[in-house]
Amino acid sequence: MPQDWPFATCSHFTRAGPHEWHVQEAGEGPLLLLIHGAGGGTQSFRHLFPLLTQTNRVAMFDLPGQGFTRPGAQRRFGLDPMAEDIAALMDAEDWHPVAIIGHSAGAALALRLAEMGRCDRIVSINGAISNFSGVAGVLFPLMAKVLAALPFVADIFTANASRPGSVERLIAGTGSTLPSEDLTYYRRLIGNRAHVAGTLSMMAQWRLDGLLSRLPRLTAEVLFLTGANDKAVPSSTSERMARRMPNAAHVELGGLGHLAHEEDAARIRDQLRPFIDRQVAT
């Protein structure tokens, strides 16, 4: 664990299920649980985490195979097994969050955990809660499986991370603009072969059909926050899902992209704070 990684002093490692999890935790008060998206890590909450710890106990972790979490089972990177393993981590850490805040694929995991009865208040930040449509729905998962199976593919991604401008172009492709320090952390993650391999394996095993069919019956309170400039997941995805769910609301934030919580953490905090506080008070 690099000592210069964000919030390294808040880190510990926990064995739960098949994985050895990298966990970070700080603050006091009702617990909030943060779940990052595919290809990221706890560093993606480096601006939001300290804002939330002013009023809450906050916990976050790296997904299996990503960041500094060491996977113990390579075939448990799909939605359901990953949610089951997160539930095991929650038991090991005695976490009972009043809200789970998930970004991108982390939002899908948060919603699955709500289905499992682990929390009834969910905040989705640019949630990746749709499958690819048309031919892409067949080809993209197949391509991910092929890429994940080829041992040299992770090496190619890792080597590309050192090329000038490569990470900048990757982040710009999400519709977000990040300062150079934030880009440095992504460059270090993408330069880590194990992290890239774990992300590819997650993409290869990811399926949302079952969850999407059940979400209209989910009674949990859900707040969908989206960035109007998101080029990775259209804002309309969350808007449509919010209309289909019984206790959901959608707020679109102008000027922000897929990494909205990294671009303007205070704005995200201000949006989710009333939702969380209202729920805690009931």
PDB file of C-alpha atoms in Angstrom:
ATOM      1  CA  MET A   1       0.000   0.000   0.000  1.00  0.00           C
ATOM      2  CA  PRO A   2       1.796   3.202  -1.150  1.00  0.00           C
ATOM      3  CA  GLN A   3       2.060   5.725   1.671  1.00  0.00           C
ATOM      4  CA  ASP A   4       1.352   8.571  -0.751  1.00  0.00           C
ATOM      5  CA  TRP A   5      -2.002   7.076  -1.804  1.00  0.00           C
ATOM      6  CA  PRO A   6      -5.009   9.186  -0.765  1.00  0.00           C
ATOM      7  CA  PHE A   7      -6.025   8.481   2.847  1.00  0.00           C
ATOM      8  CA  ALA A   8      -3.375   5.790   3.268  1.00  0.00           C
ATOM      9  CA  THR A   9      -3.483   6.332   7.031  1.00  0.00           C
ATOM     10  CA  CYS A  10      -7.167   5.297   6.970  1.00  0.00           C
ATOM     11  CA  SER A  11      -6.405   1.994   5.233  1.00  0.00           C
ATOM     12  CA  HIS A  12      -6.541  -1.554   6.475  1.00  0.00           C
ATOM     13  CA  PHE A  13      -6.911  -4.980   4.873  1.00  0.00           C
ATOM     14  CA  THR A  14      -9.667  -7.457   5.659  1.00  0.00           C
ATOM     15  CA  ARG A  15     -10.127 -11.062   4.551  1.00  0.00           C
ATOM     16  CA  ALA A  16     -13.811 -11.645   3.751  1.00  0.00           C
ATOM     17  CA  GLY A  17     -15.177 -14.248   1.382  1.00  0.00           C
ATOM     18  CA  PRO A  18     -12.486 -15.219  -1.112  1.00  0.00           C
ATOM     19  CA  HIS A  19     -10.817 -11.791  -1.271  1.00  0.00           C
ATOM     20  CA  GLU A  20      -8.394  -9.692   0.751  1.00  0.00           C
ATOM     21  CA  TRP A  21     -10.027  -6.269   0.688  1.00  0.00           C
ATOM     22  CA  HIS A  22      -8.399  -2.871   0.835  1.00  0.00           C
ATOM     23  CA  VAL A  23     -10.686  -0.807   3.084  1.00  0.00           C
ATOM     24  CA  GLN A  24     -10.578   2.850   4.087  1.00  0.00           C
ATOM     25  CA  GLU A  25     -12.696   4.289   6.880  1.00  0.00           C
ATOM     26  CA  ALA A  26     -12.921   7.541   8.848  1.00  0.00           C
ATOM     27  CA  GLY A  27     -15.341   9.858  10.621  1.00  0.00           C
ATOM     28  CA  GLU A  28     -18.089   9.453  13.185  1.00  0.00           C
ATOM     29  CA  GLY A  29     -21.859   9.274  12.939  1.00  0.00           C
ATOM     30  CA  PRO A  30     -24.296   7.295  10.777  1.00  0.00           C
ATOM     31  CA  LEU A  31     -22.363   5.111   8.329  1.00  0.00           C
ATOM     32  CA  LEU A  32     -22.186   5.885   4.619  1.00  0.00           C
ATOM     33  CA  LEU A  33     -20.715   3.251   2.274  1.00  0.00           C
ATOM     34  CA  LEU A  34     -19.052   4.327  -0.989  1.00  0.00           C
ATOM     35  CA  ILE A  35     -18.617   1.971  -3.978  1.00  0.00           C
ATOM     36  CA  HIS A  36     -16.455   3.025  -6.917  1.00  0.00           C
ATOM     37  CA  GLY A  37     -16.973   2.087 -10.561  1.00  0.00           C
ATOM     38  CA  ALA A  38     -15.113  -0.302 -12.859  1.00  0.00           C
ATOM     39  CA  GLY A  39     -11.510   0.702 -13.427  1.00  0.00           C
ATOM     40  CA  GLY A  40     -11.370   3.049 -10.458  1.00  0.00           C
ATOM     41  CA  GLY A  41     -10.559   2.709  -6.795  1.00  0.00           C
ATOM     42  CA  THR A  42     -11.086   4.469  -3.505  1.00  0.00           C
ATOM     43  CA  GLN A  43      -9.012   7.342  -4.875  1.00  0.00           C
ATOM     44  CA  SER A  44     -12.000   8.344  -7.010  1.00  0.00           C
ATOM     45  CA  PHE A  45     -13.653   9.572  -3.796  1.00  0.00           C
ATOM     46  CA  ARG A  46     -10.614  11.578  -2.681  1.00  0.00           C
ATOM     47  CA  HIS A  47     -12.582  14.850  -2.790  1.00  0.00           C
ATOM     48  CA  LEU A  48     -15.975  13.558  -1.600  1.00  0.00           C
ATOM     49  CA  PHE A  49     -14.690  11.370   1.250  1.00  0.00           C
ATOM     50  CA  PRO A  50     -13.380  14.216   3.471  1.00  0.00           C
ATOM     51  CA  LEU A  51     -16.552  16.246   2.933  1.00  0.00           C
ATOM     52  CA  LEU A  52     -18.746  13.374   4.072  1.00  0.00           C
ATOM     53  CA  THR A  53     -16.568  12.492   7.066  1.00  0.00           C
ATOM     54  CA  GLN A  54     -17.313  15.926   8.531  1.00  0.00           C
ATOM     55  CA  THR A  55     -20.740  14.603   9.556  1.00  0.00           C
ATOM     56  CA  ASN A  56     -20.639  10.830   9.041  1.00  0.00           C
ATOM     57  CA  ARG A  57     -18.613   7.718   9.475  1.00  0.00           C
ATOM     58  CA  VAL A  58     -17.639   6.794   5.911  1.00  0.00           C
ATOM     59  CA  ALA A  59     -16.277   3.493   4.600  1.00  0.00           C
ATOM     60  CA  MET A  60     -15.055   2.586   1.134  1.00  0.00           C
ATOM     61  CA  PHE A  61     -13.097  -0.232  -0.462  1.00  0.00           C
ATOM     62  CA  ASP A  62     -11.469  -1.313  -3.703  1.00  0.00           C
ATOM     63  CA  LEU A  63     -13.492  -3.778  -5.755  1.00  0.00           C
ATOM     64  CA  PRO A  64     -12.006  -7.279  -6.170  1.00  0.00           C
ATOM     65  CA  GLY A  65      -9.035  -7.279  -8.524  1.00  0.00           C
ATOM     66  CA  GLN A  66      -8.922  -3.483  -8.636  1.00  0.00           C
ATOM     67  CA  GLY A  67      -6.875  -0.986  -6.708  1.00  0.00           C
ATOM     68  CA  PHE A  68      -5.267  -2.828  -3.796  1.00  0.00           C
ATOM     69  CA  THR A  69      -7.882  -5.532  -3.186  1.00  0.00           C
ATOM     70  CA  ARG A  70      -6.350  -8.921  -3.924  1.00  0.00           C
ATOM     71  CA  PRO A  71      -8.859 -11.341  -5.458  1.00  0.00           C
ATOM     72  CA  GLY A  72      -9.109 -14.912  -4.286  1.00  0.00           C
ATOM     73  CA  ALA A  73     -11.559 -16.062  -6.955  1.00  0.00           C
ATOM     74  CA  GLN A  74     -11.282 -14.871 -10.549  1.00  0.00           C
ATOM     75  CA  ARG A  75     -14.764 -16.048 -11.487  1.00  0.00           C
ATOM     76  CA  ARG A  76     -16.575 -13.894  -8.918  1.00  0.00           C
ATOM     77  CA  PHE A  77     -16.372 -10.560 -10.751  1.00  0.00           C
ATOM     78  CA  GLY A  78     -19.972 -10.564 -12.044  1.00  0.00           C
ATOM     79  CA  LEU A  79     -22.732  -8.488 -10.445  1.00  0.00           C
ATOM     80  CA  ASP A  80     -24.313 -11.150  -8.233  1.00  0.00           C
ATOM     81  CA  PRO A  81     -21.154 -12.839  -6.883  1.00  0.00           C
ATOM     82  CA  MET A  82     -19.475  -9.477  -6.360  1.00  0.00           C
ATOM     83  CA  ALA A  83     -22.499  -8.197  -4.418  1.00  0.00           C
ATOM     84  CA  GLU A  84     -22.465 -11.386  -2.337  1.00  0.00           C
ATOM     85  CA  ASP A  85     -18.788 -10.891  -1.554  1.00  0.00           C
ATOM     86  CA  ILE A  86     -19.370  -7.238  -0.628  1.00  0.00           C
ATOM     87  CA  ALA A  87     -22.122  -8.429   1.718  1.00  0.00           C
ATOM     88  CA  ALA A  88     -19.567 -10.769   3.307  1.00  0.00           C
ATOM     89  CA  LEU A  89     -17.227  -7.804   3.732  1.00  0.00           C
ATOM     90  CA  MET A  90     -20.051  -5.807   5.329  1.00  0.00           C
ATOM     91  CA  ASP A  91     -20.578  -8.631   7.814  1.00  0.00           C
ATOM     92  CA  ALA A  92     -16.866  -8.877   8.572  1.00  0.00           C
ATOM     93  CA  GLU A  93     -16.626  -5.130   9.177  1.00  0.00           C
ATOM     94  CA  ASP A  94     -20.005  -4.939  10.958  1.00  0.00           C
ATOM     95  CA  TRP A  95     -21.195  -2.289   8.500  1.00  0.00           C
ATOM     96  CA  HIS A  96     -24.841  -1.242   8.632  1.00  0.00           C
ATOM     97  CA  PRO A  97     -24.951   1.812   6.370  1.00  0.00           C
ATOM     98  CA  VAL A  98     -27.792   4.305   6.395  1.00  0.00           C
ATOM     99  CA  ALA A  99     -27.015   4.904   2.716  1.00  0.00           C
ATOM    100  CA  ILE A 100     -24.857   3.384  -0.006  1.00  0.00           C
ATOM    101  CA  ILE A 101     -23.419   5.771  -2.581  1.00  0.00           C
ATOM    102  CA  GLY A 102     -22.318   4.088  -5.791  1.00  0.00           C
ATOM    103  CA  HIS A 103     -20.661   5.519  -8.881  1.00  0.00           C
ATOM    104  CA  SER A 104     -21.192   3.980 -12.336  1.00  0.00           C
ATOM    105  CA  ALA A 105     -21.010   0.172 -11.953  1.00  0.00           C
ATOM    106  CA  GLY A 106     -20.799   0.774  -8.214  1.00  0.00           C
ATOM    107  CA  ALA A 107     -24.367   2.076  -8.393  1.00  0.00           C
ATOM    108  CA  ALA A 108     -25.535  -1.238  -9.864  1.00  0.00           C
ATOM    109  CA  LEU A 109     -23.824  -3.027  -6.974  1.00  0.00           C
ATOM    110  CA  ALA A 110     -25.489  -0.656  -4.504  1.00  0.00           C
ATOM    111  CA  LEU A 111     -28.909  -1.399  -5.996  1.00  0.00           C
ATOM    112  CA  ARG A 112     -28.235  -5.142  -5.862  1.00  0.00           C
ATOM    113  CA  LEU A 113     -27.263  -4.813  -2.201  1.00  0.00           C
ATOM    114  CA  ALA A 114     -30.528  -2.961  -1.591  1.00  0.00           C
ATOM    115  CA  GLU A 115     -32.349  -5.906  -3.161  1.00  0.00           C
ATOM    116  CA  MET A 116     -30.511  -8.158  -0.724  1.00  0.00           C
ATOM    117  CA  GLY A 117     -31.819  -6.110   2.202  1.00  0.00           C
ATOM    118  CA  ARG A 118     -28.442  -4.563   3.038  1.00  0.00           C
ATOM    119  CA  CYS A 119     -29.610  -0.935   2.806  1.00  0.00           C
ATOM    120  CA  ASP A 120     -32.789   0.894   1.841  1.00  0.00           C
ATOM    121  CA  ARG A 121     -31.269   4.236   0.800  1.00  0.00           C
ATOM    122  CA  ILE A 122     -29.195   4.399  -2.368  1.00  0.00           C
ATOM    123  CA  VAL A 123     -27.491   7.279  -4.160  1.00  0.00           C
ATOM    124  CA  SER A 124     -26.487   6.534  -7.745  1.00  0.00           C
ATOM    125  CA  ILE A 125     -23.903   8.845  -9.322  1.00  0.00           C
ATOM    126  CA  ASN A 126     -23.990   8.395 -13.098  1.00  0.00           C
ATOM    127  CA  GLY A 127     -25.127   4.832 -12.549  1.00  0.00           C
ATOM    128  CA  ALA A 128     -24.223   2.282 -15.233  1.00  0.00           C
ATOM    129  CA  ILE A 129     -27.629   0.628 -15.076  1.00  0.00           C
ATOM    130  CA  SER A 130     -28.273  -0.414 -18.660  1.00  0.00           C
ATOM    131  CA  ASN A 131     -27.016  -3.004 -21.080  1.00  0.00           C
ATOM    132  CA  PHE A 132     -25.568  -2.159 -24.462  1.00  0.00           C
ATOM    133  CA  SER A 133     -28.310  -2.129 -27.076  1.00  0.00           C
ATOM    134  CA  GLY A 134     -28.578  -3.818 -30.459  1.00  0.00           C
ATOM    135  CA  VAL A 135     -25.557  -5.530 -31.971  1.00  0.00           C
ATOM    136  CA  ALA A 136     -23.314  -3.912 -29.353  1.00  0.00           C
ATOM    137  CA  GLY A 137     -25.189  -5.836 -26.688  1.00  0.00           C
ATOM    138  CA  VAL A 138     -23.886  -9.047 -28.232  1.00  0.00           C
ATOM    139  CA  LEU A 139     -20.456  -7.958 -29.431  1.00  0.00           C
ATOM    140  CA  PHE A 140     -19.212  -5.877 -26.485  1.00  0.00           C
ATOM    141  CA  PRO A 141     -19.582  -8.599 -23.816  1.00  0.00           C
ATOM    142  CA  LEU A 142     -18.038 -11.118 -26.206  1.00  0.00           C
ATOM    143  CA  MET A 143     -15.125  -8.781 -26.906  1.00  0.00           C
ATOM    144  CA  ALA A 144     -14.629  -8.263 -23.167  1.00  0.00           C
ATOM    145  CA  LYS A 145     -14.487 -12.027 -22.620  1.00  0.00           C
ATOM    146  CA  VAL A 146     -11.933 -12.431 -25.391  1.00  0.00           C
ATOM    147  CA  LEU A 147      -9.806  -9.548 -24.108  1.00  0.00           C
ATOM    148  CA  ALA A 148      -9.894 -10.841 -20.541  1.00  0.00           C
ATOM    149  CA  ALA A 149      -8.780 -14.279 -21.722  1.00  0.00           C
ATOM    150  CA  LEU A 150      -5.723 -12.985 -23.593  1.00  0.00           C
ATOM    151  CA  PRO A 151      -2.750 -12.691 -21.218  1.00  0.00           C
ATOM    152  CA  PHE A 152      -1.031  -9.928 -23.185  1.00  0.00           C
ATOM    153  CA  VAL A 153      -3.990  -7.515 -23.346  1.00  0.00           C
ATOM    154  CA  ALA A 154      -3.493  -6.169 -19.809  1.00  0.00           C
ATOM    155  CA  ASP A 155       0.159  -5.558 -20.677  1.00  0.00           C
ATOM    156  CA  ILE A 156      -0.889  -3.476 -23.701  1.00  0.00           C
ATOM    157  CA  PHE A 157      -3.193  -1.306 -21.593  1.00  0.00           C
ATOM    158  CA  THR A 158      -0.508  -0.917 -18.951  1.00  0.00           C
ATOM    159  CA  ALA A 159       2.148   0.077 -21.481  1.00  0.00           C
ATOM    160  CA  ASN A 160      -0.211   2.588 -23.078  1.00  0.00           C
ATOM    161  CA  ALA A 161      -0.702   4.362 -19.740  1.00  0.00           C
ATOM    162  CA  SER A 162       2.842   5.718 -19.918  1.00  0.00           C
ATOM    163  CA  ARG A 163       2.316   7.364 -23.301  1.00  0.00           C
ATOM    164  CA  PRO A 164       1.893  11.143 -23.161  1.00  0.00           C
ATOM    165  CA  GLY A 165      -1.752  12.188 -23.188  1.00  0.00           C
ATOM    166  CA  SER A 166      -3.225   8.669 -23.037  1.00  0.00           C
ATOM    167  CA  VAL A 167      -4.862   9.016 -19.609  1.00  0.00           C
ATOM    168  CA  GLU A 168      -5.959  12.565 -20.414  1.00  0.00           C
ATOM    169  CA  ARG A 169      -7.760  11.301 -23.524  1.00  0.00           C
ATOM    170  CA  LEU A 170      -9.337   8.446 -21.579  1.00  0.00           C
ATOM    171  CA  ILE A 171     -10.774  10.789 -18.937  1.00  0.00           C
ATOM    172  CA  ALA A 172     -11.840  13.370 -21.523  1.00  0.00           C
ATOM    173  CA  GLY A 173     -13.783  10.600 -23.238  1.00  0.00           C
ATOM    174  CA  THR A 174     -16.031  10.384 -20.179  1.00  0.00           C
ATOM    175  CA  GLY A 175     -17.036  14.036 -20.496  1.00  0.00           C
ATOM    176  CA  SER A 176     -15.114  15.021 -17.365  1.00  0.00           C
ATOM    177  CA  THR A 177     -12.172  17.331 -16.764  1.00  0.00           C
ATOM    178  CA  LEU A 178      -9.840  16.516 -13.872  1.00  0.00           C
ATOM    179  CA  PRO A 179      -6.779  18.310 -12.486  1.00  0.00           C
ATOM    180  CA  SER A 180      -3.345  16.846 -13.106  1.00  0.00           C
ATOM    181  CA  GLU A 181      -3.015  15.383  -9.597  1.00  0.00           C
ATOM    182  CA  ASP A 182      -6.187  13.325 -10.042  1.00  0.00           C
ATOM    183  CA  LEU A 183      -4.951  12.130 -13.425  1.00  0.00           C
ATOM    184  CA  THR A 184      -1.739  10.948 -11.767  1.00  0.00           C
ATOM    185  CA  TYR A 185      -3.665   8.444  -9.660  1.00  0.00           C
ATOM    186  CA  TYR A 186      -5.482   7.076 -12.702  1.00  0.00           C
ATOM    187  CA  ARG A 187      -2.168   6.810 -14.519  1.00  0.00           C
ATOM    188  CA  ARG A 188      -0.791   4.733 -11.650  1.00  0.00           C
ATOM    189  CA  LEU A 189      -3.847   2.460 -11.609  1.00  0.00           C
ATOM    190  CA  ILE A 190      -3.824   1.913 -15.365  1.00  0.00           C
ATOM    191  CA  GLY A 191      -0.098   1.255 -15.140  1.00  0.00           C
ATOM    192  CA  ASN A 192      -0.824  -1.635 -12.759  1.00  0.00           C
ATOM    193  CA  ARG A 193      -1.259  -4.856 -14.728  1.00  0.00           C
ATOM    194  CA  ALA A 194      -3.269  -6.611 -12.004  1.00  0.00           C
ATOM    195  CA  HIS A 195      -5.704  -3.685 -11.807  1.00  0.00           C
ATOM    196  CA  VAL A 196      -6.250  -3.687 -15.560  1.00  0.00           C
ATOM    197  CA  ALA A 197      -6.705  -7.471 -15.640  1.00  0.00           C
ATOM    198  CA  GLY A 198      -9.250  -7.254 -12.811  1.00  0.00           C
ATOM    199  CA  THR A 199     -11.190  -4.536 -14.615  1.00  0.00           C
ATOM    200  CA  LEU A 200     -11.269  -6.547 -17.851  1.00  0.00           C
ATOM    201  CA  SER A 201     -12.481  -9.621 -15.960  1.00  0.00           C
ATOM    202  CA  MET A 202     -15.266  -7.577 -14.368  1.00  0.00           C
ATOM    203  CA  MET A 203     -16.356  -6.303 -17.788  1.00  0.00           C
ATOM    204  CA  ALA A 204     -16.339  -9.842 -19.167  1.00  0.00           C
ATOM    205  CA  GLN A 205     -18.547 -11.215 -16.382  1.00  0.00           C
ATOM    206  CA  TRP A 206     -20.903  -8.236 -15.971  1.00  0.00           C
ATOM    207  CA  ARG A 207     -24.594  -8.849 -16.696  1.00  0.00           C
ATOM    208  CA  LEU A 208     -27.462  -6.617 -15.586  1.00  0.00           C
ATOM    209  CA  ASP A 209     -30.520  -8.279 -17.169  1.00  0.00           C
ATOM    210  CA  GLY A 210     -31.849  -9.776 -13.945  1.00  0.00           C
ATOM    211  CA  LEU A 211     -31.330  -6.616 -11.907  1.00  0.00           C
ATOM    212  CA  LEU A 212     -32.887  -4.370 -14.545  1.00  0.00           C
ATOM    213  CA  SER A 213     -35.994  -6.538 -14.743  1.00  0.00           C
ATOM    214  CA  ARG A 214     -36.467  -6.376 -10.966  1.00  0.00           C
ATOM    215  CA  LEU A 215     -35.680  -2.729 -10.242  1.00  0.00           C
ATOM    216  CA  PRO A 216     -39.260  -1.505 -10.836  1.00  0.00           C
ATOM    217  CA  ARG A 217     -40.225  -3.591  -7.790  1.00  0.00           C
ATOM    218  CA  LEU A 218     -37.443  -2.281  -5.545  1.00  0.00           C
ATOM    219  CA  THR A 219     -38.971  -0.220  -2.729  1.00  0.00           C
ATOM    220  CA  ALA A 220     -35.721   1.320  -1.496  1.00  0.00           C
ATOM    221  CA  GLU A 221     -35.383   5.107  -1.644  1.00  0.00           C
ATOM    222  CA  VAL A 222     -33.100   5.933  -4.584  1.00  0.00           C
ATOM    223  CA  LEU A 223     -31.608   9.240  -5.692  1.00  0.00           C
ATOM    224  CA  PHE A 224     -30.158   9.231  -9.207  1.00  0.00           C
ATOM    225  CA  LEU A 225     -27.592  11.998  -9.767  1.00  0.00           C
ATOM    226  CA  THR A 226     -26.295  12.449 -13.302  1.00  0.00           C
ATOM    227  CA  GLY A 227     -23.920  14.785 -15.091  1.00  0.00           C
ATOM    228  CA  ALA A 228     -25.366  16.431 -18.173  1.00  0.00           C
ATOM    229  CA  ASN A 229     -21.999  16.068 -19.941  1.00  0.00           C
ATOM    230  CA  ASP A 230     -21.583  12.340 -19.229  1.00  0.00           C
ATOM    231  CA  LYS A 231     -20.289  10.670 -22.400  1.00  0.00           C
ATOM    232  CA  ALA A 232     -20.023   7.209 -20.827  1.00  0.00           C
ATOM    233  CA  VAL A 233     -23.586   6.699 -19.542  1.00  0.00           C
ATOM    234  CA  PRO A 234     -26.319   9.004 -20.899  1.00  0.00           C
ATOM    235  CA  SER A 235     -28.244  10.935 -18.266  1.00  0.00           C
ATOM    236  CA  SER A 236     -31.448   9.614 -19.843  1.00  0.00           C
ATOM    237  CA  THR A 237     -30.561   6.119 -18.563  1.00  0.00           C
ATOM    238  CA  SER A 238     -31.064   7.170 -14.944  1.00  0.00           C
ATOM    239  CA  GLU A 239     -34.003   9.398 -15.805  1.00  0.00           C
ATOM    240  CA  ARG A 240     -35.902   6.488 -17.364  1.00  0.00           C
ATOM    241  CA  MET A 241     -35.094   4.158 -14.486  1.00  0.00           C
ATOM    242  CA  ALA A 242     -36.206   6.715 -11.900  1.00  0.00           C
ATOM    243  CA  ARG A 243     -39.601   6.911 -13.609  1.00  0.00           C
ATOM    244  CA  ARG A 244     -39.964   3.129 -13.434  1.00  0.00           C
ATOM    245  CA  MET A 245     -39.168   2.814  -9.737  1.00  0.00           C
ATOM    246  CA  PRO A 246     -41.683   3.547  -6.955  1.00  0.00           C
ATOM    247  CA  ASN A 247     -39.442   5.614  -4.656  1.00  0.00           C
ATOM    248  CA  ALA A 248     -36.841   7.175  -6.931  1.00  0.00           C
ATOM    249  CA  ALA A 249     -35.904  10.697  -7.975  1.00  0.00           C
ATOM    250  CA  HIS A 250     -33.529  11.998 -10.640  1.00  0.00           C
ATOM    251  CA  VAL A 251     -31.448  15.185 -10.626  1.00  0.00           C
ATOM    252  CA  GLU A 252     -29.308  16.214 -13.597  1.00  0.00           C
ATOM    253  CA  LEU A 253     -26.307  18.438 -12.897  1.00  0.00           C
ATOM    254  CA  GLY A 254     -25.183  20.758 -15.649  1.00  0.00           C
ATOM    255  CA  GLY A 255     -21.519  21.080 -16.557  1.00  0.00           C
ATOM    256  CA  LEU A 256     -20.431  17.739 -15.087  1.00  0.00           C
ATOM    257  CA  GLY A 257     -19.384  14.527 -16.810  1.00  0.00           C
ATOM    258  CA  HIS A 258     -19.167  10.871 -15.817  1.00  0.00           C
ATOM    259  CA  LEU A 259     -16.725  11.602 -12.982  1.00  0.00           C
ATOM    260  CA  ALA A 260     -19.007  14.260 -11.501  1.00  0.00           C
ATOM    261  CA  HIS A 261     -18.047  13.448  -7.908  1.00  0.00           C
ATOM    262  CA  GLU A 262     -14.410  14.087  -8.752  1.00  0.00           C
ATOM    263  CA  GLU A 263     -15.064  17.275 -10.705  1.00  0.00           C
ATOM    264  CA  ASP A 264     -17.248  18.958  -8.068  1.00  0.00           C
ATOM    265  CA  ALA A 265     -17.490  16.947  -4.857  1.00  0.00           C
ATOM    266  CA  ALA A 266     -19.098  19.805  -2.922  1.00  0.00           C
ATOM    267  CA  ARG A 267     -21.942  19.994  -5.416  1.00  0.00           C
ATOM    268  CA  ILE A 268     -22.522  16.255  -5.167  1.00  0.00           C
ATOM    269  CA  ARG A 269     -22.417  16.478  -1.362  1.00  0.00           C
ATOM    270  CA  ASP A 270     -24.980  19.275  -1.404  1.00  0.00           C
ATOM    271  CA  GLN A 271     -27.327  17.175  -3.553  1.00  0.00           C
ATOM    272  CA  LEU A 272     -27.136  13.971  -1.543  1.00  0.00           C
ATOM    273  CA  ARG A 273     -26.996  15.538   1.921  1.00  0.00           C
ATOM    274  CA  PRO A 274     -30.720  16.456   2.216  1.00  0.00           C
ATOM    275  CA  PHE A 275     -31.672  13.023   0.875  1.00  0.00           C
ATOM    276  CA  ILE A 276     -29.532  11.212   3.435  1.00  0.00           C
ATOM    277  CA  ASP A 277     -30.448  13.485   6.339  1.00  0.00           C
ATOM    278  CA  ARG A 278     -34.156  13.233   5.575  1.00  0.00           C
ATOM    279  CA  GLN A 279     -33.945   9.463   5.545  1.00  0.00           C
ATOM    280  CA  VAL A 280     -31.912   9.265   8.749  1.00  0.00           C
ATOM    281  CA  ALA A 281     -34.459  11.455  10.515  1.00  0.00           C
ATOM    282  CA  THR A 282     -37.397   9.165   9.639  1.00  0.00           C
TER     283      THR A 282
END
